[in-house]
Coordinates of C-alpha atoms in Angstrom, one line a residue:
Chain V
M9 CA 117.9 231.7 107.7
F10 CA 116.8 228.0 107.7
F11 CA 116.0 226.0 104.6
I12 CA 113.8 223.1 105.7
T13 CA 114.6 220.0 103.7
G14 CA 116.0 216.5 103.9
N15 CA 117.4 216.7 100.4
K16 CA 121.1 217.5 100.0
G17 CA 120.7 218.3 96.3
K18 CA 118.1 221.0 97.0
L19 CA 120.2 222.4 99.8
E20 CA 123.2 222.8 97.5
E21 CA 121.1 224.5 94.9
V22 CA 119.7 226.9 97.5
K23 CA 123.2 227.7 98.9
D24 CA 124.5 228.2 95.4
I25 CA 122.0 231.0 94.8
L26 CA 121.3 232.4 98.2
G27 CA 124.7 231.9 99.9
D28 CA 124.6 231.3 103.6
V29 CA 121.6 229.2 104.5
E30 CA 121.4 226.6 107.2
Q31 CA 119.8 223.2 106.6
L32 CA 117.1 222.3 109.0
E33 CA 115.6 218.8 109.0
M34 CA 112.1 218.9 110.4
D35 CA 109.3 216.5 109.8
L36 CA 106.5 218.8 108.8
P37 CA 103.0 217.5 108.1
E38 CA 101.9 217.9 104.5
V39 CA 98.3 219.0 104.1
Q40 CA 96.4 217.1 101.4
G41 CA 95.6 219.0 98.3
I42 CA 96.5 220.4 95.0
D43 CA 97.3 223.9 96.1
A44 CA 101.1 224.2 96.5
R45 CA 101.0 227.5 98.2
E46 CA 98.7 226.2 100.9
I47 CA 101.0 223.2 101.4
V48 CA 104.0 225.5 101.7
R49 CA 102.1 228.0 104.0
A50 CA 101.1 225.1 106.3
K51 CA 104.6 223.9 106.6
L52 CA 106.0 227.4 107.4
T53 CA 103.3 228.0 110.0
E54 CA 104.1 224.7 111.6
A55 CA 107.8 225.4 111.6
Q56 CA 107.3 228.7 113.3
K57 CA 105.5 227.0 116.2
H58 CA 108.6 224.9 116.9
R59 CA 111.4 227.5 116.9
K60 CA 112.3 231.1 116.2
G61 CA 113.9 232.2 113.0
D62 CA 113.3 232.8 109.3
F63 CA 112.4 229.8 107.3
I64 CA 112.4 228.7 103.7
V65 CA 110.3 225.8 102.4
E66 CA 109.9 224.8 98.8
D67 CA 107.4 222.7 96.8
T68 CA 108.2 221.5 93.3
S69 CA 105.2 219.9 91.4
L70 CA 104.5 218.6 88.0
Y71 CA 101.3 219.7 86.2
L72 CA 100.0 217.7 83.2
D73 CA 97.8 219.4 80.6
C74 CA 96.1 216.1 79.8
L75 CA 94.9 215.9 83.5
N76 CA 93.8 219.5 83.8
G77 CA 96.9 220.2 86.0
L78 CA 97.0 216.9 88.0
P79 CA 99.0 215.6 89.6
G80 CA 100.6 218.9 90.8
P81 CA 101.6 218.4 94.4
L82 CA 100.2 214.9 94.3
I83 CA 103.0 213.8 92.0
K84 CA 104.6 211.7 94.7
W85 CA 101.6 209.4 94.8
F86 CA 101.5 209.1 91.0
L87 CA 105.2 208.1 91.0
K88 CA 104.5 205.6 93.8
T89 CA 101.6 204.0 91.9
V90 CA 102.1 204.3 88.2
G91 CA 105.7 205.5 88.0
N92 CA 107.3 207.4 85.2
E93 CA 106.2 204.8 82.7
G94 CA 102.6 205.3 83.8
L95 CA 102.9 209.1 83.6
F96 CA 104.1 208.8 80.0
R97 CA 101.4 206.2 79.1
I98 CA 98.7 208.5 80.5
A99 CA 99.9 211.6 78.6
E100 CA 100.3 209.5 75.4
R101 CA 97.0 207.8 75.6
L102 CA 95.1 211.0 76.4
G103 CA 96.8 212.6 73.4
E104 CA 98.2 215.7 75.2
K105 CA 101.8 215.7 76.3
G106 CA 102.2 219.3 77.5
A107 CA 103.3 219.8 81.1
E108 CA 104.6 222.4 83.4
A109 CA 107.1 222.1 86.3
R110 CA 106.5 224.6 89.0
T111 CA 108.4 225.5 92.2
I112 CA 106.9 227.6 95.0
V113 CA 109.4 228.9 97.5
G114 CA 107.9 230.2 100.7
L115 CA 109.7 232.5 103.0
A116 CA 108.6 233.1 106.6
K117 CA 110.3 236.3 107.8
D118 CA 109.5 238.7 110.6
G119 CA 106.0 237.2 111.0
E120 CA 105.1 237.5 107.4
I121 CA 105.0 234.8 104.6
F122 CA 106.1 235.5 101.1
F123 CA 105.9 233.3 98.0
F124 CA 108.2 233.2 95.0
E125 CA 107.3 231.1 91.9
G126 CA 109.3 229.7 89.1
S127 CA 107.9 227.6 86.3
L128 CA 109.2 225.8 83.2
K129 CA 107.1 224.5 80.4
G130 CA 107.8 221.2 78.7
K131 CA 106.4 217.9 77.7
I132 CA 106.1 214.4 78.9
T133 CA 108.2 211.9 77.0
E134 CA 109.1 208.2 77.3
P135 CA 111.5 207.8 80.2
R136 CA 115.1 208.7 79.2
G137 CA 118.1 209.1 81.4
T138 CA 118.4 209.0 85.1
G139 CA 117.9 211.6 87.8
F140 CA 115.5 212.1 90.6
G141 CA 111.7 211.5 90.6
W142 CA 110.1 212.5 87.3
D143 CA 113.3 213.8 85.8
P144 CA 113.4 211.1 83.1
V145 CA 110.0 212.0 81.7
F146 CA 110.1 215.8 81.7
Q147 CA 111.6 217.5 78.6
P148 CA 111.8 221.2 78.9
K149 CA 110.6 223.3 76.0
G150 CA 113.5 224.1 73.6
S151 CA 115.6 221.2 74.8
G152 CA 116.1 217.8 73.1
K153 CA 116.9 216.2 76.4
T154 CA 114.9 215.2 79.4
F155 CA 115.9 216.5 82.9
G156 CA 117.2 212.9 83.3
E157 CA 119.6 213.3 80.4
L158 CA 120.8 216.8 81.3
S159 CA 123.8 217.2 83.6
K160 CA 123.0 218.5 87.1
E161 CA 124.6 221.8 86.1
E162 CA 122.6 222.1 82.9
K163 CA 119.4 221.2 84.7
N164 CA 120.0 223.6 87.6
S165 CA 120.8 226.5 85.2
I166 CA 117.3 226.4 83.7
S167 CA 115.3 224.9 86.4
M168 CA 112.0 226.2 87.8
R169 CA 113.6 226.0 91.2
R170 CA 116.4 228.4 90.2
K171 CA 113.9 230.9 88.8
A172 CA 111.9 230.9 92.1
L173 CA 115.1 231.1 94.2
E174 CA 116.4 234.0 92.1
K175 CA 113.2 235.9 92.8
L176 CA 113.7 235.2 96.5
R177 CA 117.4 236.3 96.3
D178 CA 116.3 239.6 94.6
F179 CA 113.7 240.1 97.4
L180 CA 116.2 239.5 100.1
T181 CA 118.9 241.8 98.6
A182 CA 116.5 244.6 97.5
Chain I
M10 CA 79.2 206.8 120.2
F11 CA 79.9 209.6 117.8
F12 CA 80.0 209.4 114.1
I13 CA 82.2 212.2 112.8
T14 CA 80.8 213.5 109.5
G15 CA 79.3 216.6 107.9
N16 CA 77.3 214.4 105.6
K17 CA 73.6 213.8 106.4
G18 CA 73.3 211.0 103.9
K19 CA 76.1 209.1 105.5
L20 CA 74.7 209.7 109.0
E21 CA 71.4 208.2 108.0
E22 CA 73.1 205.2 106.5
V23 CA 75.0 204.7 109.7
K24 CA 72.0 205.1 112.0
D25 CA 70.0 202.7 109.8
I26 CA 72.6 200.0 110.4
L27 CA 74.0 200.8 113.9
G28 CA 71.0 202.3 115.5
D29 CA 71.7 205.1 118.0
V30 CA 74.7 207.1 116.9
E31 CA 75.3 210.8 117.5
Q32 CA 76.5 213.0 114.7
L33 CA 79.6 215.1 115.5
E34 CA 80.8 217.7 113.1
M35 CA 84.5 218.2 113.7
D36 CA 86.9 219.6 111.2
L37 CA 89.7 217.0 111.2
P38 CA 92.9 217.5 109.2
E39 CA 93.3 215.0 106.4
V40 CA 96.8 213.6 106.1
Q41 CA 98.0 213.4 102.5
G42 CA 98.3 210.0 101.0
I43 CA 96.9 206.9 99.4
D44 CA 96.5 204.8 102.5
A45 CA 92.9 205.1 103.7
R46 CA 93.6 203.4 107.0
E47 CA 96.3 206.0 107.8
I48 CA 93.9 208.8 107.0
V49 CA 91.1 207.3 109.2
R50 CA 93.6 206.5 112.0
A51 CA 94.9 210.1 112.0
K52 CA 91.4 211.5 112.2
L53 CA 90.4 209.3 115.1
T54 CA 93.6 210.1 116.9
E55 CA 93.0 213.8 116.5
A56 CA 89.3 213.5 117.6
Q57 CA 90.4 211.8 120.8
K58 CA 92.6 214.7 121.6
H59 CA 89.6 217.0 121.6
R60 CA 87.0 215.1 123.6
K61 CA 86.2 211.9 125.4
G62 CA 84.1 209.2 123.9
D63 CA 84.0 206.5 121.2
F64 CA 84.3 207.7 117.7
I65 CA 83.5 206.4 114.2
V66 CA 85.2 207.8 111.1
E67 CA 84.8 206.5 107.5
D68 CA 86.7 206.9 104.3
T69 CA 85.2 205.8 101.0
S70 CA 87.6 205.8 98.0
L71 CA 87.6 204.7 94.4
Y72 CA 90.4 202.7 93.0
L73 CA 90.9 202.4 89.2
D74 CA 92.7 199.4 87.7
C75 CA 94.0 201.5 84.9
L76 CA 95.9 203.7 87.4
N77 CA 97.2 200.9 89.6
G78 CA 94.7 201.9 92.3
L79 CA 94.8 205.7 92.0
P80 CA 93.0 207.8 92.9
G81 CA 92.0 206.0 96.0
P82 CA 91.6 208.6 98.8
L83 CA 92.8 211.2 96.3
I84 CA 89.5 210.9 94.5
K85 CA 88.2 214.3 95.6
W86 CA 91.1 216.0 93.8
F87 CA 90.4 214.0 90.6
L88 CA 86.8 215.1 90.7
K89 CA 87.8 218.7 91.3
T90 CA 90.2 218.7 88.3
V91 CA 89.0 216.3 85.7
G92 CA 85.5 215.4 87.0
N93 CA 83.5 212.3 86.1
E94 CA 83.9 212.9 82.4
G95 CA 87.7 212.9 83.0
L96 CA 87.6 209.7 85.0
F97 CA 85.7 208.0 82.3
R98 CA 88.0 209.3 79.6
I99 CA 91.1 208.1 81.5
A100 CA 89.7 204.6 82.0
E101 CA 88.6 204.4 78.4
R102 CA 91.8 205.7 76.8
L103 CA 93.9 203.5 79.0
G104 CA 91.8 200.6 77.9
E105 CA 91.0 199.2 81.4
K106 CA 87.7 200.0 83.0
G107 CA 87.8 197.9 86.1
A108 CA 87.4 199.7 89.5
E109 CA 86.8 199.0 93.1
A110 CA 84.9 201.1 95.6
R111 CA 86.1 200.6 99.1
T112 CA 85.0 201.9 102.5
I113 CA 87.2 201.9 105.6
V114 CA 85.3 202.4 108.8
G115 CA 87.5 203.2 111.8
L116 CA 86.3 202.8 115.4
A117 CA 88.1 204.4 118.4
K118 CA 86.8 202.6 121.5
D119 CA 88.4 202.3 125.0
G120 CA 91.8 203.5 123.8
E121 CA 92.0 201.1 120.8
I122 CA 91.4 201.6 117.1
F123 CA 89.6 199.0 115.0
F124 CA 89.1 198.9 111.2
F125 CA 86.2 197.4 109.2
E126 CA 86.3 197.2 105.4
G127 CA 83.7 196.8 102.7
S128 CA 84.4 196.8 99.0
L129 CA 82.5 196.5 95.8
K130 CA 83.9 195.7 92.4
G131 CA 82.6 197.4 89.3
K132 CA 83.6 199.4 86.3
I133 CA 83.9 203.0 85.1
T134 CA 81.3 204.0 82.6
E135 CA 80.2 207.1 80.8
P136 CA 78.5 209.4 83.4
R137 CA 74.8 208.3 83.8
G138 CA 72.3 209.4 86.3
T139 CA 72.8 211.8 89.2
G140 CA 73.9 211.2 92.8
F141 CA 76.9 212.3 94.8
G142 CA 80.6 212.5 93.7
W143 CA 81.5 209.7 91.4
D144 CA 78.2 207.9 91.6
P145 CA 77.4 208.6 87.9
V146 CA 80.5 206.7 86.6
F147 CA 80.6 203.7 88.9
Q148 CA 78.6 200.7 87.8
P149 CA 78.7 197.8 90.3
K150 CA 79.5 194.3 88.9
G151 CA 76.3 192.5 88.1
S152 CA 74.3 195.7 87.8
G153 CA 73.2 197.4 84.5
K154 CA 73.0 200.7 86.3
T155 CA 75.5 203.1 87.7
F156 CA 75.3 204.3 91.4
G157 CA 73.9 207.4 89.9
E158 CA 71.0 205.5 88.3
L159 CA 70.1 203.4 91.3
S160 CA 67.7 204.6 93.9
K161 CA 69.2 205.5 97.3
E162 CA 67.7 202.4 98.7
E163 CA 69.0 200.1 96.0
K164 CA 72.5 201.7 96.3
N165 CA 72.6 201.5 100.1
S166 CA 71.5 197.9 100.0
I167 CA 74.6 196.8 98.1
S168 CA 77.1 199.5 99.0
M169 CA 80.6 199.1 100.2
R170 CA 79.7 201.3 103.1
R171 CA 77.0 199.0 104.2
K172 CA 79.3 196.0 104.1
A173 CA 81.8 197.8 106.3
L174 CA 79.1 199.1 108.7
E175 CA 77.6 195.6 109.0
K176 CA 81.0 194.3 110.1
L177 CA 81.2 197.1 112.7
R178 CA 77.7 196.3 113.9
D179 CA 78.6 192.6 114.3
F180 CA 81.7 193.6 116.2
L181 CA 79.8 195.8 118.5
T182 CA 77.1 193.3 119.2
A183 CA 79.4 190.3 119.5

C-alpha cells in the first residue's frame, strides 16, 4: 500500500497507525474547489492511471464558521495571502471564532475508492507557538493550547488525521 | 479563432470588440490557485491538445484589498459560500473596502501564448442592483452605481474585460 505524500511528518503519523506503508512521492494535480472528497478522489484516480497498487491520499482542511466553511481545502491560498495573522483578524472582526479541522483519507483498493473522515472542533486564536501551517491559530476544544503549542505527540494523539486513520485501520483489519 | 466559453454574454462582448470569433464550448479543467495567468495558460494548453486552431480564454477575478488580494480567481468559491452579502460584510468588518476587478485574456496562436490584461479599481458596497456574480457589490471608481445597477452597455463600456479585449484587438490588427 502506497501513501502518496511529500510530507515526512504525515508519513510517520500514517506508519505509526497503519504499520507498513510505503511512501510514494507523486505530483498529482489538485482540482480546484471546496469539496475535499472530490480533491482526494481526483488524486486517487490520477494515481491509478500511473501505476498499479493500493493508494492512500489525505486532505486536511480548516473550516471557519465566520466564513460559512471557507477556506476548507483553499486554506493554502489563505495562508499564502493573509497568513495566520490574517486568519485570526478575519475571525475576530467577523465576531465568530469557531472552526473545524477535518481530514479526509481516501483509499483506492481493488478498483474501489473508500473515504474515512476525522474532525476536530476548536477555535481560531491569536497565533501562538510554532508548528506547521495553521497550527499556531487553531486551538482544539477543551485544550488551552493551540496546535502550535502542543508537542507533536500531544497533537497527534488528538488530531483529526489520527481519527480518520484509525477508521481506515479498522476498515483494513476488519 | 475560437473563444472558449459557455457564457453567451461574454461571447457577445468578445464579438463586439474582435468581430468574427467562433464560440467553442469545451470543459477545461481549472487548476487550483490564485494566479490567473497560470489558470488561463493551463486551459489554453489543454485546448491545444484537443484540436487545432487559435484559442482565446479569459479569466475575470475580483481582488479585495482587505484580504491581500483574495479571493482573486477563487471568487466563485466565495460567492458559493458567503455570497455577495458575505463579501460586503468581510470588507466592512475588516475596514477596507477597496477592490480591483481584473481580466486576463489569453491567446494561443501559432504555438505561442500571449496575455492581455485589463483592470478596474473600485470598492465593495452593500449589494445593489442585479447582474451576474459579484456585479451587485462592485462599484467602479468614479461611478455612483454598482455593476449591478449599470446597464449592460454602460458596464461593458468601462469594463476590465473590454480593456483587455481592446489590447488583444490591437495586437491582432497590428
